XYZ file of C-alpha atoms in Angstrom:
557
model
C 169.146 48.514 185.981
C 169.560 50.224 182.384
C 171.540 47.161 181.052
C 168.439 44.851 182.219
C 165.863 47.305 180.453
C 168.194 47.388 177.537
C 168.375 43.289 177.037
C 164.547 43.414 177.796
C 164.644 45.940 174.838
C 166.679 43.499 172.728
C 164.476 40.611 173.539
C 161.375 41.801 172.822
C 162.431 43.490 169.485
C 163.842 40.062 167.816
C 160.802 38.060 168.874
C 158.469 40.276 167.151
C 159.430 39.075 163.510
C 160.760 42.676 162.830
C 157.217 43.806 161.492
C 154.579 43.268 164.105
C 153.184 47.271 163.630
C 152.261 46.300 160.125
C 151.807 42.314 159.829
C 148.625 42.380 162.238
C 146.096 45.101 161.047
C 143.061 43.296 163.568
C 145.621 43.380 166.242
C 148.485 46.514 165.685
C 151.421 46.425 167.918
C 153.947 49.030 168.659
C 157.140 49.082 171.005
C 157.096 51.094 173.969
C 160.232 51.804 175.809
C 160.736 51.644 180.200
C 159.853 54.542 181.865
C 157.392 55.376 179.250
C 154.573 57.248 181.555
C 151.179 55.983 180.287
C 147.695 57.689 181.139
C 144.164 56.191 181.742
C 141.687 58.528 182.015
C 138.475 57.511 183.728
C 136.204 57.592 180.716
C 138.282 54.772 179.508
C 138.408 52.097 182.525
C 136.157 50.551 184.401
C 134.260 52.580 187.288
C 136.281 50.852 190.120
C 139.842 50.627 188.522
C 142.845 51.094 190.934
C 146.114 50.799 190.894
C 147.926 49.601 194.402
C 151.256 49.153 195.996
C 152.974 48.251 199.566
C 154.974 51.174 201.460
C 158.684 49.259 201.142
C 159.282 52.788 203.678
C 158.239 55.135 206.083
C 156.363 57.816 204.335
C 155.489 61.196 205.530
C 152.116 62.708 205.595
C 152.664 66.497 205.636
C 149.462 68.612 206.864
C 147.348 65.471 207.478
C 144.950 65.106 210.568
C 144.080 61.506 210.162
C 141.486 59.451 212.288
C 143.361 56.689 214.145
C 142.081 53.527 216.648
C 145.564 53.908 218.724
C 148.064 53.353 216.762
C 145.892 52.067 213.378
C 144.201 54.296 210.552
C 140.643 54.119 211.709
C 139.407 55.110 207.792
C 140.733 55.727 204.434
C 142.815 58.590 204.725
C 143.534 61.187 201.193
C 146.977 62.628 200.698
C 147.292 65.255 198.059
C 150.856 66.259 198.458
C 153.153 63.125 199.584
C 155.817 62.176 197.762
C 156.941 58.907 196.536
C 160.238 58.220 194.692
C 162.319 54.930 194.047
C 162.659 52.214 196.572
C 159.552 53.721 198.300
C 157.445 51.087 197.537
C 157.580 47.141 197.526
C 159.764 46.152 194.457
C 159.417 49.740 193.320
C 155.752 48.018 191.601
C 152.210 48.262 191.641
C 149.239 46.166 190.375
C 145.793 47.104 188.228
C 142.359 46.255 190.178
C 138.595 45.883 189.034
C 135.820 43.753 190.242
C 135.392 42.567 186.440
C 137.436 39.497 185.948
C 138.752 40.767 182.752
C 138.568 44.043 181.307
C 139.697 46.590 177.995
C 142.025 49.749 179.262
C 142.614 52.474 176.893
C 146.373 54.005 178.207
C 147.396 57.218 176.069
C 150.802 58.636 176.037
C 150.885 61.758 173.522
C 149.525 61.194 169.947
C 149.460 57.270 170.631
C 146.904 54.999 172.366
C 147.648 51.698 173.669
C 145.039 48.731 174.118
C 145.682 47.128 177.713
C 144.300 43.787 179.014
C 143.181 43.424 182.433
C 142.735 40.271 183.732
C 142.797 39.099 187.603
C 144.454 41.741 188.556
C 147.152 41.449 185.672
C 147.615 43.715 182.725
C 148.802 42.265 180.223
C 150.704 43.552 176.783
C 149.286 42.635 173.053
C 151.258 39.188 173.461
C 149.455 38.284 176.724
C 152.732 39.099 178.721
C 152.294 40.703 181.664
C 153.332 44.253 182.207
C 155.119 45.594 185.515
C 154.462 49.237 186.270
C 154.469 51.202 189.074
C 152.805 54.884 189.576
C 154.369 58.416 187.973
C 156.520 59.722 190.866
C 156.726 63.166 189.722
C 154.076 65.288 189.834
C 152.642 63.173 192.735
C 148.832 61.956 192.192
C 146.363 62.256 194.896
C 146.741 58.693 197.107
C 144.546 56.756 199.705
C 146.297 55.364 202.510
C 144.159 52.798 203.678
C 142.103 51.596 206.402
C 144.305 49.825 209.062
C 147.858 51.485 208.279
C 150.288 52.014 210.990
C 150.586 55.879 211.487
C 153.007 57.621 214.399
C 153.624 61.028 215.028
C 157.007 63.209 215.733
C 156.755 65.593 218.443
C 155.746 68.372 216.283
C 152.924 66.446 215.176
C 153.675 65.042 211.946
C 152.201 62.097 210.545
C 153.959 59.161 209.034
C 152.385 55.618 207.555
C 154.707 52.775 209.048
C 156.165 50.030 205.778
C 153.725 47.541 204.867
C 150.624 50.093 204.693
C 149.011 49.387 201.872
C 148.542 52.686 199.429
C 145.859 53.236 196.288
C 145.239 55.208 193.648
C 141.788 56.184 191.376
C 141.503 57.230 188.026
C 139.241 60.432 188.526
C 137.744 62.786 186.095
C 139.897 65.724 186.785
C 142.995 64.002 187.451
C 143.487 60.551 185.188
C 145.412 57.223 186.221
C 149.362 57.577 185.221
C 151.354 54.589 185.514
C 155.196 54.479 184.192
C 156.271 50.773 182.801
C 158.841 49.283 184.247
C 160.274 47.139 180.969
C 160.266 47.608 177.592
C 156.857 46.130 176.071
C 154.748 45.227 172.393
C 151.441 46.881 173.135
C 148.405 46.769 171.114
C 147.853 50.423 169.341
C 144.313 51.930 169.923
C 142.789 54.042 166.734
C 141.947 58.060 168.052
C 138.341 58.645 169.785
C 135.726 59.603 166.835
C 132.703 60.085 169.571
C 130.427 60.847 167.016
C 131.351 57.659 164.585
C 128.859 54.662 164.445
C 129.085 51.808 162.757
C 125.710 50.486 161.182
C 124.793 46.713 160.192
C 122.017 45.454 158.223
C 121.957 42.643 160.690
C 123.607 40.970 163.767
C 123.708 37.614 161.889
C 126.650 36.140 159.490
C 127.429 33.845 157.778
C 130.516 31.855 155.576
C 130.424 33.016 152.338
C 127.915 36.115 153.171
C 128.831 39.736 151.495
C 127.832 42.055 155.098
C 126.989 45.837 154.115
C 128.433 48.027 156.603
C 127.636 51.683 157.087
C 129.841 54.079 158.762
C 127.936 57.184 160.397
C 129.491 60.567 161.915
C 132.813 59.855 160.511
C 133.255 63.909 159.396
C 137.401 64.237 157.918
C 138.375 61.737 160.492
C 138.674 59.312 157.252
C 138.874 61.100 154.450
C 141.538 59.189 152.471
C 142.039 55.906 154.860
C 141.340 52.678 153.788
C 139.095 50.240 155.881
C 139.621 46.944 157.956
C 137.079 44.424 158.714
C 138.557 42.534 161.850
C 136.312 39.581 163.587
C 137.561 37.463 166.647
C 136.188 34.633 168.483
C 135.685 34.056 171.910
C 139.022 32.682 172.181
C 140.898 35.286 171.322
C 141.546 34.612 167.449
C 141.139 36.751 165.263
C 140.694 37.121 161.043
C 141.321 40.041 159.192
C 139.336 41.020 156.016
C 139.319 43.864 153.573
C 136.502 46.365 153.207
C 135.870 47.672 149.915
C 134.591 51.321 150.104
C 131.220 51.577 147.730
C 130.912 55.007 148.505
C 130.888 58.560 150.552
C 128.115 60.586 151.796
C 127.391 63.369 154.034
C 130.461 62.144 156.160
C 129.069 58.263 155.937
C 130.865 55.492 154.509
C 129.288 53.187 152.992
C 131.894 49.729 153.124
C 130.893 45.823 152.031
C 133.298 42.687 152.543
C 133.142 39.323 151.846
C 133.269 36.753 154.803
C 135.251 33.602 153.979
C 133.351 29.997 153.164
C 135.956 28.540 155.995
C 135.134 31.021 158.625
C 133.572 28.822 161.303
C 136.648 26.379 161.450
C 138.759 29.661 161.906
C 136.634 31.858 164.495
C 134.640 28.522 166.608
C 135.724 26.933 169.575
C 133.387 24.447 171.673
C 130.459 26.239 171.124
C 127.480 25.227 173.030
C 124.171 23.285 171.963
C 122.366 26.579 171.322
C 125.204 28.673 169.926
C 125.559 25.727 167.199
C 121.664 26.526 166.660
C 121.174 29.773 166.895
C 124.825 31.626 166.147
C 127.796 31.523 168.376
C 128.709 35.569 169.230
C 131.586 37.109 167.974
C 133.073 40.304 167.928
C 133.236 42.386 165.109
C 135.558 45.024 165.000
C 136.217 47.967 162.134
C 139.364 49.283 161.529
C 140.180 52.411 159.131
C 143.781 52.974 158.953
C 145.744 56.215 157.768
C 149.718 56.840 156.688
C 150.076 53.067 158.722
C 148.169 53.977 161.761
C 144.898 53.093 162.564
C 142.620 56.540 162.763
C 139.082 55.248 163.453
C 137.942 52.031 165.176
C 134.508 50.604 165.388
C 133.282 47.623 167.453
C 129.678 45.698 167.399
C 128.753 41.999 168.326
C 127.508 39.731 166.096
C 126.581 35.823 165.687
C 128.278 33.372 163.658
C 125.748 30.885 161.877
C 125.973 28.174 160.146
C 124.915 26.951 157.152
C 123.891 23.597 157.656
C 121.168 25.193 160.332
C 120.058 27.247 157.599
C 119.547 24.580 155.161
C 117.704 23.018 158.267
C 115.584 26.000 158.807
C 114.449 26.119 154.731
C 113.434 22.568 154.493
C 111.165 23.136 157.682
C 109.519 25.791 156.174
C 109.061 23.987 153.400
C 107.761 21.019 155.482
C 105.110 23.359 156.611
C 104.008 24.461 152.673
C 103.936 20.594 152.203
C 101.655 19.808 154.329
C 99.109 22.719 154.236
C 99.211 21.336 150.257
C 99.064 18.138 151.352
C 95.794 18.796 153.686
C 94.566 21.046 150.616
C 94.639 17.973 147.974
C 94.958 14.800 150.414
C 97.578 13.471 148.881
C 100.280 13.172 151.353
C 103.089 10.990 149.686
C 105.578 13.883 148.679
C 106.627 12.761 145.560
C 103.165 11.853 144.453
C 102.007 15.327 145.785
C 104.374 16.895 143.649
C 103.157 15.179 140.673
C 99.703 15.961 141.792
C 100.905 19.651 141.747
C 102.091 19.502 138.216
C 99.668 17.565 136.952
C 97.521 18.904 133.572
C 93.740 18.928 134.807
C 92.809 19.070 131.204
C 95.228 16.567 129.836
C 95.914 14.209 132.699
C 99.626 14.761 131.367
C 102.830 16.289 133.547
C 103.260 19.876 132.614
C 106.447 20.939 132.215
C 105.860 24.638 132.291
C 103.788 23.577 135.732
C 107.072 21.647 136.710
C 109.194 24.569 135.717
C 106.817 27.568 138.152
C 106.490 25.011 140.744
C 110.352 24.449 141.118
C 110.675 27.990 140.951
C 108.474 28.947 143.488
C 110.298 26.331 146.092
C 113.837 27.273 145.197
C 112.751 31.029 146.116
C 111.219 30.378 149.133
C 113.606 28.039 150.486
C 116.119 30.805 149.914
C 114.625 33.473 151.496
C 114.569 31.007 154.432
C 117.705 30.126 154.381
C 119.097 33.836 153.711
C 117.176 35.191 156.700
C 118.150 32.488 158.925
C 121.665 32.463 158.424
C 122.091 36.632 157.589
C 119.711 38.139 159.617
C 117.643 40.007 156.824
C 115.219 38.993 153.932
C 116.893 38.338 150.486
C 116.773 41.138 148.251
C 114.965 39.385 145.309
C 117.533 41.420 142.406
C 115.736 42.781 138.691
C 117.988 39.664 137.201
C 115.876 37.525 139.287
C 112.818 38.990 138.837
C 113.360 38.731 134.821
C 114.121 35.124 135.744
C 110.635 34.456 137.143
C 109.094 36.356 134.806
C 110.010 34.277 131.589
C 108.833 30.976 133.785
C 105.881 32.622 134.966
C 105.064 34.012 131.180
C 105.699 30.894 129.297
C 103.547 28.952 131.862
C 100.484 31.871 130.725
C 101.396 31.701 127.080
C 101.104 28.133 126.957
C 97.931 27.995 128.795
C 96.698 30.514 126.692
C 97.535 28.028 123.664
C 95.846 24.965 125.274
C 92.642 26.396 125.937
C 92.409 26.968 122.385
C 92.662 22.898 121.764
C 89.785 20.443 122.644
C 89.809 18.125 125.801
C 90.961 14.649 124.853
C 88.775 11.964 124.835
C 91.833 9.979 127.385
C 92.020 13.000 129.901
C 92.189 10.787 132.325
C 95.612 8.578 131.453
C 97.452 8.122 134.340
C 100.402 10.797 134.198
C 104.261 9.299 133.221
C 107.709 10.762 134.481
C 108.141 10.921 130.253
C 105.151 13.376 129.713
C 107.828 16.124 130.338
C 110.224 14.799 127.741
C 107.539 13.308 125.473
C 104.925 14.583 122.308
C 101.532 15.047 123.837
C 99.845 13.353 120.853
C 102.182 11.295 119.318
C 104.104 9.675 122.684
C 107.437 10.442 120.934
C 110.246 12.329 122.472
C 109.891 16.233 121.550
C 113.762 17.674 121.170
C 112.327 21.204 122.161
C 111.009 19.956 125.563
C 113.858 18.086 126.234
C 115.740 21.415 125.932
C 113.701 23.367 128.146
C 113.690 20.781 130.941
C 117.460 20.911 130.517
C 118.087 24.335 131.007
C 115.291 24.631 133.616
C 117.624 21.953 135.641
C 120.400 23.475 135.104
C 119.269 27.266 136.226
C 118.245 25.763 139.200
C 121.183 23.872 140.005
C 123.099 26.787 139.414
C 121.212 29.776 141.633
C 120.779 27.105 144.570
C 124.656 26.093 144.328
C 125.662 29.964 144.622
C 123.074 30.340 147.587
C 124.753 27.620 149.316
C 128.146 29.219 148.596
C 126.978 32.818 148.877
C 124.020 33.476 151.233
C 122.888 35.282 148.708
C 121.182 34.710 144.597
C 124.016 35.189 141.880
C 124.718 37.705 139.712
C 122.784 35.678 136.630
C 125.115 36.049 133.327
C 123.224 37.084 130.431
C 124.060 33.445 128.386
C 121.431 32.045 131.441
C 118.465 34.632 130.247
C 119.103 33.103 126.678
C 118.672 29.707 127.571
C 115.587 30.154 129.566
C 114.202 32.436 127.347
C 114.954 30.635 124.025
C 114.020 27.200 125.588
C 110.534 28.496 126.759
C 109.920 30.657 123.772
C 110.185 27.312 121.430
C 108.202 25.072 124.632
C 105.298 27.403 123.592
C 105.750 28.038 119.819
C 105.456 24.825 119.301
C 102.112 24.459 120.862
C 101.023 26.867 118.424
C 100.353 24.352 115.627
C 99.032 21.543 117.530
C 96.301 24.044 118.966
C 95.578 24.816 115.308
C 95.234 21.499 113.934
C 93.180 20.231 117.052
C 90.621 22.448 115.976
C 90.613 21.113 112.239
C 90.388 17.711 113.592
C 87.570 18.330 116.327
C 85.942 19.980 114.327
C 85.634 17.541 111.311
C 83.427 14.949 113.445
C 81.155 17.661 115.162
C 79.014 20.406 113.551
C 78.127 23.277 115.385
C 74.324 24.679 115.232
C 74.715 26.528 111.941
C 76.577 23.764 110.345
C 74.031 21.494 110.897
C 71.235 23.691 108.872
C 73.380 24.116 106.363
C 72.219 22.135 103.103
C 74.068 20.073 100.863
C 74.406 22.636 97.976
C 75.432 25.320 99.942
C 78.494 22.747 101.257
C 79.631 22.406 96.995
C 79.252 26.042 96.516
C 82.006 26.509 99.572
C 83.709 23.480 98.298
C 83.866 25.222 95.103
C 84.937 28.358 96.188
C 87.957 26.506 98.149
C 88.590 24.461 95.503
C 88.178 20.858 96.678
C 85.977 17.994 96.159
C 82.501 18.476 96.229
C 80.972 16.443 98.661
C 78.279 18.039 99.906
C 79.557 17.223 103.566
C 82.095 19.224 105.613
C 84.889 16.058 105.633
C 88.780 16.888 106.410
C 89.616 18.035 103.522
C 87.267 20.786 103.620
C 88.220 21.636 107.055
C 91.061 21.806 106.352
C 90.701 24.110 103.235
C 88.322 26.747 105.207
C 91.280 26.838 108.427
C 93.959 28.067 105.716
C 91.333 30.474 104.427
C 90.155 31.675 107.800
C 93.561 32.120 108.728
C 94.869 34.037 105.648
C 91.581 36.218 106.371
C 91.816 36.681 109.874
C 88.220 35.294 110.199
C 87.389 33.803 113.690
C 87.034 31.141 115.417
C 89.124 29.023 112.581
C 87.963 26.168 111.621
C 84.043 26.729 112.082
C 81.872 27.719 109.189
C 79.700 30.988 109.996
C 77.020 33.439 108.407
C 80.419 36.128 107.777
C 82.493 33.065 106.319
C 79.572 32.749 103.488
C 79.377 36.139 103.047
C 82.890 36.936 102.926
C 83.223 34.028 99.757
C 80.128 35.220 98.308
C 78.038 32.204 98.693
């Protein structure tokens, strides 16, 4: 017998690759040797677990007064002080029992705590190997002889249960389960109970690429200096271990975040169904926090996987929806002419490029707070850098509003609007370098932010270069309106006189003219305009451009 146990030994130590305690952190493994006597205290099974053998021999049953049906055991019968020893039972073994079909034991022996799997009747080690055990002989544990046993008497009256009677045992409050293993076995290492430890999530949804936020509650010393394990396994039985940075400590919570993998449904997934694919497939996530090598706290929560491409799904329906509320608003229902409509110039006729800029803005965000709640659970945190982001568009799209309302409305307002009005010179038709540049870096910030939301579940980190492109692009977009506004009014103004201008007589018109040096015309031509917007403007006379009762006065006329 102690040769077999110690080639069982042997064999299970070489096919564990020398280092199974520390290899697998989701999973840790230690050896434990035959005859090790392992305990499983009610708390920590399920409410029905037994363990149950065959009588291989007669066994006494001092001081019992059992109920029998002639020769049978007419009811369960308790025996508190029988003893059992070697060859007493069938094979000298005895199997696990629950109604569940598969079930999580927690077996402690000393400082240590195993993981056991129970499944049809089977309990299995961390390799899925089953385990043969039988129950701790000495001290004796409270059996039930059951129901149906064959029981005879000597003439003093003692009882006896015939071979073949079959025998149980319950894991009680007072008195837990022990069971002593037969062979040599890897099991699964359980982390100490923590009962007051909870683990927090910001949501039961995840997703490839997502950073998850975990919070540890109630933790007290139990990990003061241990470092953290984020463990997640799939329905069947994988699992994928990921680090968990520690942000910070406070009032004995832990605050942890780790980042999930981009490949983590072709690593967790296995024939999900129709609706799992849709809605998230459930997984089990599991928190580890080790100490000196051993695991000292473990947490445990469900969650669903998601994926992406359901979350890109989800975004574009929502924006289906804004589409056609504007859509019913402006009844145009073509998409790409409705987004023309959209960024259309009512005063110009024109494409607006700061219009094009907001309006692509406004989509990207929305899509991605779709897409982030969908596929993470909670609404995106819209970050400062972002708001900054938004801000610049939303300003320059003011500013330059602000600009054009100073200009008159063209005479060809209504020109049908061209894909090059957002590359091209309002008045002139020719390409304009400085729009150019802001539609350029307005493309590329929002191929960048959507390409990390994709990749992320989340809006980047935006670098500090991006702030100066959009800012610097938009800041020249609207300086450069600056001087158009100021010679529209020259020119409008030079054809039509305003009611003062018209009662003005010709001599006053060559005294101005004289005072701004130029030709004396008597009539307010371009050149005069011209010569009273440079002198407004150097006076900070307003509106420039017009000729007033405090322009006279100011030049003495």
């Amino acid at each position: 017998m102690k040769h077999r146990q110690l080639l069982v030994t042997l064999l299970l130590f070489f096919s564990t690759d020398f280092a199974f305690c520390a290899t697998d952190h989701c999973n840790p493994l230690v050896m434990a040797s035959a005859s090790q006597t392992l305990q499983i205290a009610s708390a920590d099974a399920p409410t029905d677990l037994v363990m149950r053998a065959k009588l291989a021999k007669r066994l006494a049953l001092p001081g019992a007064a059992p109920r029998v049906a002639g020769n049978a055991l007419a009811e369960d019968l308790v025996v508190t002080h029988a003893s059992l020893g070697f060859g007493d039972l069938v094979d000298d073994a005895a199997e696990l029992n629950s109604s569940e079909p598969t079930a999580t034991l927690l077996a402690s022996t000393g400082d240590l705590r195993y993981r056991l799997h129970l499944a049809q009747g089977v309990v299995q080690d961390g390799r899925g190997h089953p385990l043969r055990i039988r129950p701790a002989f000495a001290p004796p544990m409270a059996m039930i002889v059951k129901r149906g046993a064959v029981l005879t008497s000597d003439a003093s009256g003692a009882w006896s249960a015939a071979p073949g009677s079959q025998v149980e045992w319950i894991a009680a409050a007072q008195e837990p389960l022990r069971l002593v293993l037969l062979d040599a076995a890897v099991l699964p290492e359980a982390s100490p109970e923590v009962p007051e430890a909870a683990l927090d999530l910001a949501s039961s949804r995840i997703a490839p690429g997502a950073t998850v936020p975990l919070l540890v509650r109630g933790t007290g010393p139990a990990v003061g200096g241990t470092s953290f394990r984020l463990c997640l396994s799939g329905p069947n039985g994988r699992a994928l271990g990921l680090e968990a940075k520690r942000m910070g400590d406070e009032s004995g919570n832990v605050q942890l975040v780790a980042v999930l993998p981009t490949d983590l449904v072709s690593r967790l997934s296995v024939a999900p169904t129709a609706w799992e694919r849709i809605w998230g497939e459930p997984v089990q996530l599991k928190l580890q926090a080790w100490s000196n090598g051993a695991p000292a706290l473990e947490l445990r929560s469900p969650v669903l996987l998601t994926r992406p491409a359901f979350g890109i799904g989800f975004g574009l329906l929502v924006l289906l929806v804004v589409y056609l509320f504007a859509a019913l608003f402006t009844g145009v229902f073509r998409p790409m002419a409705l987004f023309g409509q959209l960024i259309k110039h009512a005063k110009t006729g024109r494409y607006s490029l700061t219009s094009f800029q907001t309006l692509s803005w406004t989509l990207l965000v929305i899509f991605a707070l779709c897409y982030s709640w969908y596929c993470c659970g909670v609404l995106l945190e819209l970050r400062p850098d972002i708001l900054q982001l938004l801000g610049i568009v939303g300003g320059a799209h003011v500013l330059t509003r602000a600009v054009e309302a100073a200009q008159p409305t063209p005479t060809d307002s209504n020109q049908s609007a061209k894909k090059v009005d957002l590359v091209t010179d309002a008045e002139t038709g020719e390409f304009d370098v400085l729009r150019f540049q802001m539609l350029a870096f307005t493309i590329f910030s929002l191929c960048y932010v959507g390409y990390n939301l994709l990749r992320t579940n989340g809006l980047p980190e935006l670098p500090q270069s991006l702030y100066w492109l959009m800012g610097l692009g938009n800041i020249a977009h609207v300086a450069g309106k600056v001087p158009e506004a100021i010679g529209a009014n020259s020119k409008a103004a030079t054809g039509a006189l305003n009611a003062f201008e018209a009662g003005l007589g010709a001599d006053r018109i060559q005294k101005l003219q004289a005072a701004l040096n130029t030709e004396q015309t008597g009539v307010l031509d371009a050149p005069t305009r011209d010569a009273i917007v440079k002198y407004m403007a150097a006076n900070g006379l307003y509106p420039v451009g017009q000729v007033g009762e405090l322009l006279l006065k100011k030049m003495g006329i």
